[in-house]
Coordinates of C-alpha atoms in Angstrom, one line a residue:
Chain A
X210 CA -24.9 6.5 20.6
X211 CA -21.2 5.6 20.3
X212 CA -19.2 8.4 18.4
X213 CA -17.3 8.3 15.3
X214 CA -13.9 9.8 15.8
X215 CA -11.8 11.2 13.0
X216 CA -8.0 11.3 13.6
X217 CA -7.0 14.2 11.5
X218 CA -3.6 14.4 9.9
X219 CA -1.9 17.8 10.4
X220 CA 1.1 19.1 8.5
X221 CA 2.8 22.4 9.4
X222 CA -0.1 23.7 11.5
X223 CA -2.8 23.0 9.0
X224 CA -5.1 20.1 8.4
X225 CA -3.9 17.9 5.6
X226 CA -6.4 17.7 2.7
X227 CA -6.8 13.9 3.5
X228 CA -8.3 14.8 6.8
X229 CA -11.2 16.6 5.1
X230 CA -11.7 13.5 2.9
X231 CA -11.8 11.4 6.1
X232 CA -14.4 13.8 7.4
X233 CA -16.4 13.3 4.3
X234 CA -16.2 9.6 4.7
X235 CA -17.2 9.7 8.4
X236 CA -20.3 11.8 7.4
X237 CA -21.3 9.1 4.9
X238 CA -20.6 6.5 7.6
X239 CA -22.7 8.2 10.2
X240 CA -25.7 8.0 7.8
X241 CA -25.5 4.2 7.8
X242 CA -24.2 3.7 11.5
X243 CA -25.5 6.8 13.3
X244 CA -23.3 8.5 15.8
X245 CA -22.0 11.9 16.7
X246 CA -18.8 13.0 14.9
X247 CA -15.7 14.2 16.8
X248 CA -12.3 15.2 15.4
X249 CA -9.1 14.6 17.2
X250 CA -6.3 17.0 16.1
X251 CA -3.1 15.9 17.7
X252 CA 0.3 17.5 17.1
X253 CA 2.5 20.4 18.1
X254 CA 1.1 23.9 17.9
X255 CA -2.3 22.5 17.0
X256 CA -4.6 25.3 17.9
X257 CA -4.7 26.9 14.4
X258 CA -5.3 23.7 12.7
X259 CA -7.9 22.7 15.2
X260 CA -9.8 26.0 14.7
X261 CA -9.5 25.6 10.9
X262 CA -11.0 22.2 11.0
X263 CA -13.9 23.2 13.4
X264 CA -14.7 26.1 11.1
X265 CA -14.4 24.1 7.8
X266 CA -16.5 21.2 9.1
X267 CA -18.8 22.4 11.9
X268 CA -17.6 19.4 13.9
X269 CA -16.4 19.6 17.4
X270 CA -12.6 19.2 17.7
X271 CA -10.4 17.9 20.5
X272 CA -7.1 19.5 20.1
X273 CA -4.3 17.5 21.7
X274 CA -1.1 19.6 22.1
X275 CA 2.0 17.3 22.4
X276 CA 5.4 18.8 21.9
X277 CA 6.8 15.5 20.8
X278 CA 4.7 15.4 17.8
X279 CA 6.7 17.8 15.7
X280 CA 8.2 14.9 13.9
X281 CA 6.5 11.6 13.3
X282 CA 7.1 8.4 15.1
X283 CA 4.4 5.6 15.1
X284 CA 5.0 5.1 18.8
X285 CA 4.2 8.7 19.9
X286 CA 1.1 8.8 17.6
X287 CA -0.2 5.5 18.9
X288 CA 0.3 6.6 22.5
X289 CA -1.1 10.0 22.2
X290 CA -4.2 8.9 20.1
X291 CA -5.0 5.9 22.0
X292 CA -5.1 7.9 25.3
X293 CA -7.3 10.6 23.7
X294 CA -9.6 8.2 21.8
X295 CA -10.2 5.4 24.4
X296 CA -12.3 7.6 26.8
X297 CA -14.6 8.5 23.9
X298 CA -15.4 4.8 23.5
X299 CA -16.2 5.2 19.7
X300 CA -17.7 2.7 17.4
X301 CA -15.4 3.8 14.6
X302 CA -12.0 5.7 14.3
X303 CA -11.4 7.1 10.9
X304 CA -7.8 7.8 9.6
X305 CA -6.5 8.8 6.3
X306 CA -4.7 6.0 4.5
X307 CA -1.5 8.1 4.2
X308 CA 2.1 7.0 4.8
X309 CA 1.5 8.0 8.4
X310 CA -2.0 6.6 8.7
X311 CA -1.2 3.2 7.5
X312 CA 1.8 3.0 9.6
X313 CA 0.1 3.7 12.9
X314 CA -3.5 2.7 12.4
X315 CA -3.2 -1.1 12.9
X316 CA -1.1 -0.7 16.1
X317 CA -3.7 1.8 17.3
X318 CA -6.4 -0.8 16.7
X319 CA -4.5 -3.3 19.0
X320 CA -4.2 -0.6 21.7
X321 CA -8.0 0.2 21.4
X322 CA -8.9 -3.5 21.3
X323 CA -10.4 -2.7 17.9
X324 CA -10.6 -4.5 14.5
X325 CA -9.0 -2.8 11.6
X326 CA -9.9 -2.3 8.0
X327 CA -7.5 -0.4 5.7
X328 CA -7.6 1.5 2.4
X329 CA -11.4 1.8 2.2
X330 CA -12.8 3.1 -1.1
X331 CA -16.5 2.8 -0.7
X332 CA -19.1 2.0 1.9
X333 CA -22.6 0.5 1.6
X334 CA -25.4 -1.3 3.3
X335 CA -26.6 -4.6 2.3
X336 CA -29.6 -6.2 4.0
X337 CA -28.9 -4.0 7.0
X338 CA -25.2 -5.0 7.2
X339 CA -22.6 -2.4 6.9
X340 CA -19.9 -3.2 4.3
X341 CA -16.6 -1.5 3.3
X342 CA -15.2 -1.9 -0.2
X343 CA -11.4 -1.9 -0.8
X344 CA -9.2 -3.2 -3.6
X345 CA -7.4 -6.5 -3.7
X346 CA -5.1 -8.4 -6.0
X347 CA -3.5 -5.3 -7.4
X348 CA -6.9 -3.7 -8.1
X349 CA -8.0 -6.6 -10.2
X350 CA -10.7 -7.4 -7.6
X351 CA -12.8 -5.7 -5.0
X352 CA -13.4 -7.0 -1.4
X353 CA -16.5 -6.2 0.5
X354 CA -15.6 -6.4 4.2
X355 CA -18.0 -6.6 7.0
X356 CA -16.4 -4.8 10.2
X357 CA -16.4 -6.6 13.5
X358 CA -19.5 -6.0 15.8
X359 CA -17.2 -4.0 18.2
X360 CA -14.9 -1.1 17.8
X361 CA -13.1 -0.6 14.4
X362 CA -10.2 1.5 13.2
X363 CA -10.6 2.4 9.5
X364 CA -8.2 3.9 7.1
X365 CA -9.7 5.8 3.9
X366 CA -7.9 5.7 0.6
X367 CA -6.9 9.3 -0.4
X368 CA -9.0 10.5 -3.4
X369 CA -11.9 8.1 -2.8
X370 CA -14.1 10.6 -0.8
X371 CA -13.6 14.0 -2.2
X372 CA -14.0 16.7 0.3
X373 CA -17.2 18.6 0.2
X374 CA -17.1 22.2 -0.5
X375 CA -20.0 23.9 1.5
X376 CA -18.9 25.6 4.7
X377 CA -21.2 25.0 7.7
X378 CA -23.2 27.7 9.4
X379 CA -21.6 27.5 12.8
X380 CA -18.1 26.2 13.6
X381 CA -17.7 23.3 16.0
X382 CA -16.2 23.9 19.4
X383 CA -12.6 23.4 20.1
X384 CA -11.4 21.7 23.4
X385 CA -7.7 22.0 24.0
X386 CA -6.0 19.2 25.8
X387 CA -2.4 18.2 26.5
X388 CA -0.4 15.0 26.1
X389 CA 3.1 14.4 27.4
X390 CA 3.5 11.0 25.6
X391 CA 7.0 10.9 24.3
X392 CA 8.9 8.3 22.2
X393 CA 11.0 6.0 24.3
X394 CA 11.9 3.4 21.8
X395 CA 12.1 5.4 18.6
X396 CA 13.8 8.6 17.6
X397 CA 12.8 10.8 14.6
X398 CA 15.9 12.0 12.6
X399 CA 14.2 14.4 10.1
X400 CA 13.2 14.2 6.6
X401 CA 14.8 14.1 3.2
X402 CA 13.6 16.5 0.5
X403 CA 11.9 15.1 -2.7
X404 CA 14.1 14.3 -5.6
X405 CA 14.9 16.4 -8.6
X406 CA 13.0 16.4 -11.9
X407 CA 9.6 17.0 -10.1
X408 CA 9.3 20.0 -12.4
X409 CA 9.5 18.1 -15.7
X410 CA 6.7 15.9 -14.8
X411 CA 4.6 18.6 -13.2
X412 CA 5.0 20.9 -16.3
X413 CA 4.6 18.3 -19.1
X414 CA 1.3 18.5 -21.0
X415 CA 1.7 14.9 -22.1
X416 CA 3.0 12.1 -19.9
X417 CA 3.9 8.7 -21.4
X418 CA 4.4 6.2 -18.7
X419 CA 5.8 2.7 -18.7
X420 CA 4.8 -0.2 -16.5
X421 CA 6.2 -3.7 -16.0
X422 CA 4.3 -4.8 -19.0
X423 CA 6.8 -3.2 -21.4
X424 CA 8.8 -6.5 -20.6
X425 CA 12.4 -5.3 -20.6
X426 CA 14.4 -2.1 -20.2
X427 CA 15.3 -1.9 -23.8
X428 CA 11.6 -1.4 -24.7
X429 CA 11.8 2.0 -22.9
X430 CA 13.0 3.3 -26.3
X431 CA 9.7 2.5 -27.7
X432 CA 8.0 4.7 -25.0
X433 CA 10.5 7.4 -25.5
X434 CA 9.7 7.3 -29.3
X435 CA 6.0 7.6 -28.5
X436 CA 6.7 10.5 -26.2
X437 CA 8.6 12.2 -29.0
X438 CA 5.3 12.4 -31.0
X439 CA 4.2 15.0 -28.6
X440 CA 5.5 18.4 -27.7
X441 CA 5.9 19.2 -24.0
X442 CA 5.9 15.6 -23.1
X443 CA 7.8 13.7 -20.5
X444 CA 8.6 10.0 -19.8
X445 CA 7.3 8.5 -16.4
X446 CA 7.1 5.0 -14.9
X447 CA 5.2 2.8 -12.4
X448 CA 6.7 1.7 -9.1
X449 CA 7.7 -1.5 -10.6
X450 CA 9.6 -0.1 -13.3
X451 CA 11.5 2.1 -10.9
X452 CA 12.2 -0.7 -8.6
X453 CA 13.6 -2.7 -11.5
X454 CA 16.0 0.1 -12.0
X455 CA 14.7 0.8 -15.5
X456 CA 13.9 4.5 -14.6
X457 CA 15.1 6.7 -11.9
X458 CA 12.6 7.2 -8.9
X459 CA 12.2 10.8 -9.7
X460 CA 10.1 9.7 -12.6
X461 CA 7.8 7.5 -10.6
X462 CA 4.1 8.3 -10.6
X463 CA 2.0 7.2 -7.7
X464 CA 1.4 7.5 -4.0
X465 CA 5.1 7.2 -3.2
X466 CA 6.2 9.1 -6.2
X467 CA 4.6 12.0 -8.1
X468 CA 1.0 13.0 -8.4
X469 CA 0.4 14.3 -11.9
X470 CA -2.5 15.6 -13.9
X471 CA -1.4 16.3 -17.4
X472 CA -3.7 16.9 -20.4
X473 CA -2.9 13.5 -21.7
X474 CA -1.6 10.4 -19.9
X475 CA -0.7 7.5 -21.8
X476 CA -0.2 4.2 -19.6
X477 CA 1.9 1.7 -21.5
X478 CA 1.9 -1.8 -20.0
X479 CA 0.8 -0.5 -16.5
X480 CA -1.7 -2.7 -14.8
X481 CA -3.0 0.0 -12.5
X482 CA -2.4 -0.7 -8.9
X483 CA -4.2 1.6 -6.5
X484 CA -0.9 3.2 -5.6
X485 CA -0.3 4.2 -9.2
X486 CA -3.9 5.2 -10.0
X487 CA -3.8 7.7 -7.1
X488 CA -1.0 9.5 -8.8
X489 CA -2.6 10.0 -12.2
X490 CA -6.3 9.5 -12.2
X491 CA -7.0 13.2 -12.5
X492 CA -5.3 13.5 -15.7
X493 CA -7.6 15.1 -18.3
X494 CA -7.5 12.3 -20.8
X495 CA -6.2 8.8 -20.1
X496 CA -5.1 6.3 -22.7
X497 CA -4.2 2.8 -21.6
X498 CA -2.3 0.3 -23.8
X499 CA -2.1 -3.2 -22.2
X500 CA -2.3 -6.9 -23.3
X501 CA -4.5 -7.8 -20.3
X502 CA -8.1 -6.6 -20.9
X503 CA -8.7 -7.2 -17.2
X504 CA -6.1 -4.7 -16.0
X505 CA -7.5 -2.2 -13.5
X506 CA -6.0 0.7 -15.5
X507 CA -9.0 0.4 -17.9
X508 CA -11.2 1.4 -14.9
X509 CA -9.8 4.9 -15.0
X510 CA -8.8 5.1 -18.7
X511 CA -11.0 7.1 -21.1
X512 CA -9.6 5.3 -24.1
X513 CA -8.4 1.6 -23.9
X514 CA -6.2 -0.4 -26.3
X515 CA -5.8 -4.2 -25.8
X516 CA -2.6 -4.7 -27.8
X517 CA 1.0 -5.8 -27.3
X518 CA 2.8 -2.6 -27.2
X519 CA 5.9 -3.8 -28.7
X520 CA 3.9 -4.2 -31.9
X521 CA 1.4 -1.5 -31.4
X522 CA 3.6 1.5 -30.6
X523 CA 5.7 1.2 -33.7
X524 CA 2.5 0.8 -35.8
X525 CA 1.2 4.0 -34.1
X526 CA 4.3 5.9 -34.8
X527 CA 4.4 4.7 -38.4
X528 CA 0.7 5.5 -39.0
X529 CA 1.4 9.0 -37.5
X530 CA 4.3 9.5 -39.8
X531 CA 2.2 8.7 -42.8
X532 CA -0.6 11.1 -41.7
X533 CA 1.9 14.0 -41.2
X534 CA 3.5 13.4 -44.6
X535 CA 0.2 12.7 -46.3
Chain B
X22 CA 21.3 -11.3 16.0
X23 CA 18.1 -13.3 15.9
X24 CA 16.1 -12.3 12.9
X25 CA 12.5 -13.3 11.9
X26 CA 11.3 -12.8 8.5
X27 CA 7.5 -13.2 7.8
X28 CA 6.6 -14.5 4.3
X29 CA 3.2 -15.0 2.8
X30 CA 2.2 -17.3 0.0
X31 CA 0.0 -15.8 -2.6
X32 CA -1.3 -16.8 -6.0
X33 CA 0.5 -15.2 -8.9
X34 CA -1.9 -12.3 -9.4
X35 CA -0.1 -11.2 -12.5
X36 CA -2.1 -13.9 -14.2
X37 CA -5.7 -13.4 -15.2
X38 CA -7.9 -14.0 -12.2
X39 CA -11.5 -15.1 -11.8
X40 CA -13.8 -15.3 -8.8
X41 CA -14.6 -18.7 -7.2
X42 CA -18.2 -19.8 -7.6
X43 CA -18.6 -19.3 -3.9
X44 CA -17.8 -15.7 -4.3
X45 CA -15.5 -15.8 -1.3
X46 CA -12.0 -15.9 -3.0
X47 CA -10.6 -16.2 -6.4
X48 CA -10.7 -19.5 -8.4
X49 CA -7.2 -20.9 -7.6
X50 CA -7.2 -23.9 -10.0
X51 CA -4.5 -23.7 -12.3
X52 CA -2.9 -20.8 -10.7
X53 CA 0.6 -20.8 -9.4
X54 CA 1.4 -20.2 -5.8
X55 CA 4.6 -18.3 -5.0
X56 CA 6.1 -16.0 -2.3
X57 CA 4.5 -12.5 -2.0
X58 CA 6.9 -10.2 -3.9
X59 CA 7.1 -7.7 -1.0
X60 CA 8.3 -10.4 1.3
X61 CA 11.2 -11.4 -1.1
X62 CA 12.7 -8.0 -0.3
X63 CA 12.2 -8.7 3.4
X64 CA 14.0 -12.0 3.0
X65 CA 16.8 -10.4 1.1
X66 CA 17.2 -7.6 3.7
X67 CA 17.4 -10.2 6.5
X68 CA 20.2 -12.2 4.7
X69 CA 22.1 -8.9 4.2
X70 CA 22.0 -8.0 7.9
X71 CA 22.8 -11.6 8.9
X72 CA 25.9 -11.4 6.8
X73 CA 27.0 -8.1 8.5
X74 CA 26.6 -9.8 12.0
X75 CA 28.4 -13.2 12.0
X76 CA 26.6 -15.7 14.1
X77 CA 23.1 -14.3 13.2
X78 CA 20.3 -16.7 12.5
X79 CA 17.4 -16.0 10.1
X80 CA 14.2 -17.8 10.7
X81 CA 11.4 -17.6 8.0
X82 CA 7.8 -17.9 9.3
X83 CA 4.6 -18.4 7.4
X84 CA 1.2 -18.6 8.8
X85 CA -1.3 -20.6 6.7
X86 CA -2.4 -24.0 5.4
X87 CA 0.0 -26.8 4.6
X88 CA 0.8 -25.7 1.1
X89 CA 2.6 -22.5 2.4
X90 CA 5.4 -24.7 3.4
X91 CA 6.8 -24.4 0.0
X92 CA 7.1 -20.7 0.3
X93 CA 8.9 -21.1 3.7
X94 CA 11.2 -23.4 1.8
X95 CA 11.8 -20.8 -0.8
X96 CA 13.0 -18.4 1.9
X97 CA 15.4 -21.2 3.0
X98 CA 16.5 -21.6 -0.6
X99 CA 17.3 -17.9 -0.7
X100 CA 19.4 -18.4 2.4
X101 CA 17.2 -18.4 5.6
X102 CA 18.7 -20.7 8.2
X103 CA 15.5 -22.2 9.4
X104 CA 11.7 -22.2 8.7
X105 CA 8.6 -22.7 10.6
X106 CA 4.9 -22.8 9.7
X107 CA 2.0 -21.9 12.0
X108 CA -1.2 -23.6 10.7
X109 CA -4.2 -21.4 9.9
X110 CA -7.2 -22.3 7.7
X111 CA -7.6 -24.0 4.4
X112 CA -6.8 -21.1 2.2
X113 CA -8.9 -18.1 1.1
X114 CA -9.3 -14.9 3.1
X115 CA -7.5 -14.7 6.4
X116 CA -7.9 -11.8 8.7
X117 CA -4.6 -9.9 9.3
X118 CA -5.6 -9.8 13.0
X119 CA -5.6 -13.6 13.2
X120 CA -2.4 -14.0 11.2
X121 CA -0.6 -11.4 13.4
X122 CA -1.8 -12.9 16.6
X123 CA -0.5 -16.5 15.5
X124 CA 2.8 -14.9 14.3
X125 CA 3.0 -13.2 17.8
X126 CA 2.4 -16.4 19.5
X127 CA 5.4 -17.9 17.8
X128 CA 7.7 -14.9 18.3
X129 CA 6.8 -14.0 21.9
X130 CA 9.2 -16.4 23.5
X131 CA 11.8 -16.6 20.8
X132 CA 13.7 -13.4 21.7
X133 CA 14.1 -12.0 18.1
X134 CA 16.1 -8.9 17.8
X135 CA 14.6 -7.9 14.5
X136 CA 11.5 -8.8 12.7
X137 CA 11.2 -8.0 8.9
X138 CA 8.0 -8.2 6.8
X139 CA 6.9 -7.0 3.4
X140 CA 5.0 -3.8 3.3
X141 CA 1.8 -5.5 2.2
X142 CA 0.5 -8.7 0.6
X143 CA -0.2 -8.8 -3.1
X144 CA -3.5 -10.6 -2.6
X145 CA -5.4 -8.8 0.3
X146 CA -3.3 -5.6 0.2
X147 CA -4.1 -4.8 3.9
X148 CA -0.6 -3.7 4.9
X149 CA -1.4 -4.6 8.5
X150 CA 0.3 -7.8 9.7
X151 CA 3.6 -6.1 10.3
X152 CA 2.4 -3.2 12.3
X153 CA -0.2 -5.4 14.1
X154 CA 2.5 -7.9 15.1
X155 CA 4.9 -5.2 16.4
X156 CA 2.1 -3.9 18.7
X157 CA 1.1 -7.2 19.9
X158 CA 4.7 -7.8 20.9
X159 CA 5.1 -4.4 22.3
X160 CA 8.1 -3.4 20.1
X161 CA 8.5 -0.3 17.9
X162 CA 8.0 -0.5 14.2
X163 CA 8.2 1.3 11.0
X164 CA 6.5 0.6 7.7
X165 CA 7.4 1.5 4.0
X166 CA 11.1 1.2 4.7
X167 CA 13.2 1.9 1.6
X168 CA 16.6 1.9 3.5
X169 CA 17.7 0.1 6.6
X170 CA 20.9 0.3 8.6
X171 CA 21.6 -1.5 11.7
X172 CA 23.8 0.1 14.3
X173 CA 27.2 -1.6 14.7
X174 CA 26.5 -2.6 18.3
X175 CA 23.1 -4.0 17.1
X176 CA 21.2 -1.9 19.5
X177 CA 19.1 -0.1 17.0
X178 CA 18.1 0.4 13.3
X179 CA 17.9 3.5 11.2
X180 CA 15.0 3.4 8.9
X181 CA 14.1 5.6 6.0
X182 CA 10.5 5.5 5.2
X183 CA 8.9 6.5 2.0
X184 CA 6.2 9.2 2.4
X185 CA 4.1 11.2 0.0
X186 CA 5.7 13.3 -2.7
X187 CA 9.0 11.2 -3.1
X188 CA 10.2 12.4 0.4
X189 CA 11.6 10.2 3.2
X190 CA 11.1 10.2 6.9
X191 CA 14.0 9.0 8.9
X192 CA 13.8 7.4 12.2
X193 CA 15.8 5.1 14.7
X194 CA 14.2 2.3 16.4
X195 CA 15.7 0.5 19.4
X196 CA 15.9 -3.2 19.1
X197 CA 14.0 -5.5 19.3
X198 CA 12.0 -3.8 16.5
X199 CA 9.8 -4.6 13.5
X200 CA 10.4 -3.2 10.0
X201 CA 8.1 -3.6 7.0
X202 CA 10.1 -3.1 3.9
X203 CA 9.2 -1.6 0.3
X204 CA 10.2 -3.0 -2.9
X205 CA 13.3 -1.3 -4.1
X206 CA 15.2 -1.4 -0.8
X207 CA 17.4 -4.2 -2.3
X208 CA 17.5 -6.6 -5.2
X209 CA 16.3 -10.1 -3.9
X210 CA 18.8 -12.8 -4.8
X211 CA 18.1 -16.1 -6.6
X212 CA 18.6 -19.3 -4.7
X213 CA 22.1 -20.7 -5.0
X214 CA 22.4 -24.3 -5.8
X215 CA 23.9 -25.1 -2.5
X216 CA 20.9 -23.5 -0.6
X217 CA 18.5 -25.2 -2.9
X218 CA 20.0 -28.6 -1.9
X219 CA 20.1 -27.6 1.8
X220 CA 16.5 -26.6 1.7
X221 CA 15.5 -30.0 0.2
X222 CA 16.7 -32.0 3.3
X223 CA 15.5 -29.5 5.9
X224 CA 12.3 -30.0 7.6
X225 CA 9.8 -27.1 8.1
X226 CA 8.2 -27.9 11.5
X227 CA 4.6 -27.2 12.1
X228 CA 4.0 -25.1 15.1
X229 CA 0.3 -24.9 16.2
X230 CA -0.8 -21.9 18.2
X231 CA -4.3 -20.8 19.2
X232 CA -5.3 -17.6 17.7
X233 CA -6.2 -14.9 20.2
X234 CA -9.3 -13.5 18.6
X235 CA -11.0 -12.4 21.7
X236 CA -9.3 -9.1 22.4
X237 CA -9.8 -7.5 19.0
X238 CA -12.8 -7.9 16.7
X239 CA -12.3 -9.9 13.4
X240 CA -13.6 -8.6 10.2
X241 CA -15.3 -10.8 7.7
X242 CA -14.9 -10.8 3.9
X243 CA -18.5 -10.8 2.6
X244 CA -17.5 -11.3 -1.0
X245 CA -14.9 -10.9 -3.5
X246 CA -15.9 -9.4 -6.9
X247 CA -14.5 -8.1 -10.1
X248 CA -14.8 -4.4 -10.6
X249 CA -17.2 -3.3 -13.3
X250 CA -15.5 -1.8 -16.3
X251 CA -15.8 2.0 -16.0
X252 CA -18.5 3.2 -18.6
X253 CA -16.2 6.0 -19.5
X254 CA -13.6 3.9 -21.0
X255 CA -13.9 3.5 -24.7
X256 CA -12.2 0.2 -25.8
X257 CA -10.9 0.5 -29.3
X258 CA -12.0 -2.3 -31.6
X259 CA -10.7 -3.7 -35.0
X260 CA -7.4 -4.7 -36.3
X261 CA -4.2 -3.3 -34.8
X262 CA -3.9 -0.8 -37.8
X263 CA -7.5 0.3 -37.3
X264 CA -6.9 0.8 -33.5
X265 CA -3.8 2.9 -34.3
X266 CA -5.8 5.0 -36.7
X267 CA -8.7 5.4 -34.3
X268 CA -6.4 6.5 -31.4
X269 CA -4.7 9.0 -33.5
X270 CA -8.0 10.4 -34.7
X271 CA -9.2 10.6 -31.1
X272 CA -6.2 12.4 -30.0
X273 CA -6.4 14.8 -32.9
X274 CA -10.0 15.6 -32.2
X275 CA -9.0 16.7 -28.7
X276 CA -6.0 18.7 -30.1
X277 CA -3.6 16.5 -28.1
X278 CA -1.5 15.6 -31.1

């Protein structure tokens, strides 16, 4: 049987949580398309992370030590992984859909002569045919994709397959190999730290977030006024609002911004792209206000209000004012 | 420098969408086709770089049916020097592998120094064509670029990539290279009148290529469907005033206000 290979993402000598989610997906996949699971852990100083993965999952791990993998370049990742994975002749290669994963996965597929399906959120079998489900059209629609008959590289949306808790009885075996693949046409130059103001979003109990649907920058004042109804509240925005320059990037919630889980998240005029939802869907209570009843934000919201927020928010504030006075 | 910018035509998905009766794509009647927003940033970036390196030429490429010519023309209106369309299909789902192989067939002998793409398409959201194209051409690439600087001697580009948690990864790629850009990297310009007039008279040649689908498997879209509304979402009903009262009561019941 052709194996299912999981290419783990490592960070500072430990496995990134998304790697365990990829394992969880691979287990579900192996129930529909049987094949032994193998984890590839490639990086610099990988031994500890490889042992950790073998212990946490009970799956055999091939650790690939490469001194050129201290810093990320797609080139080195593709070279190292292609050389380690090709001899295993897998049916599927599973990779977290992280900033690294979606950077190198398509190129790795080309190197392996494989197909590629990205950002998978669910899997199923229909009349004996395996299908992967992923979002399309900004989350307004779902695609059911049938992978090619041959080899496929798959990336798994973080958060879609929560890692399982129980530890296996026996750890997998770890095989240590080496790679000398080095970047020739790319050079890593380090990393910048995340911006300031992370704390204010992380500490807020209530986050009121604005999306493109607020219409214009001036309407942020409405969002501010709504936030002012709540103690320990903070203002945030979607990617589109930050791109438009209406809010600073430090206030962006989503995959490329902050991940938050306040007691209350009020999404105002946010359609709910996958990238935004990943940053806020674990909030305890989610309220969404949007004119488009079909907006995907309502798929994660607990309370939905289909209204024009330029009229609804003033009304809400006024109603609250009366209640407090009364 | 010779710069290629890849643009995709999509339906305006900010409008309300419905699934076509065939179940294989959205119902496109009455919807507006336009350039993928992510690609507008790629076009703008190509023009900024061209202006820094006198004598540079920007080519806009789109792979798709005849109607995508209007999106190539839009890139010319923004300022691209020339446009080309490689035919593929009649619309609906197109595999990134097929699109990238056709783009590669065009680019292989053109000797582009830099290829720019949007980070993903708004419709299929695969984020694959850029990285696939780079690998097919055997050149280095970086995705999620939020800042780009070309070396003065045009030998390399310095790319800042957005990664998780608001940080950035910085790397330098030797040219030729491919960069897929994120929204926010610049502010895409509106077409100038002179460029609109120029685009009007400019042909967008059709350049047929055979897709190389043999090497890599092609996935298939079984169906497109609308997600089911999550059962946990309580949609508030009634007049605006009633909704406001209900919302405040719900928040008060949870001691959130």
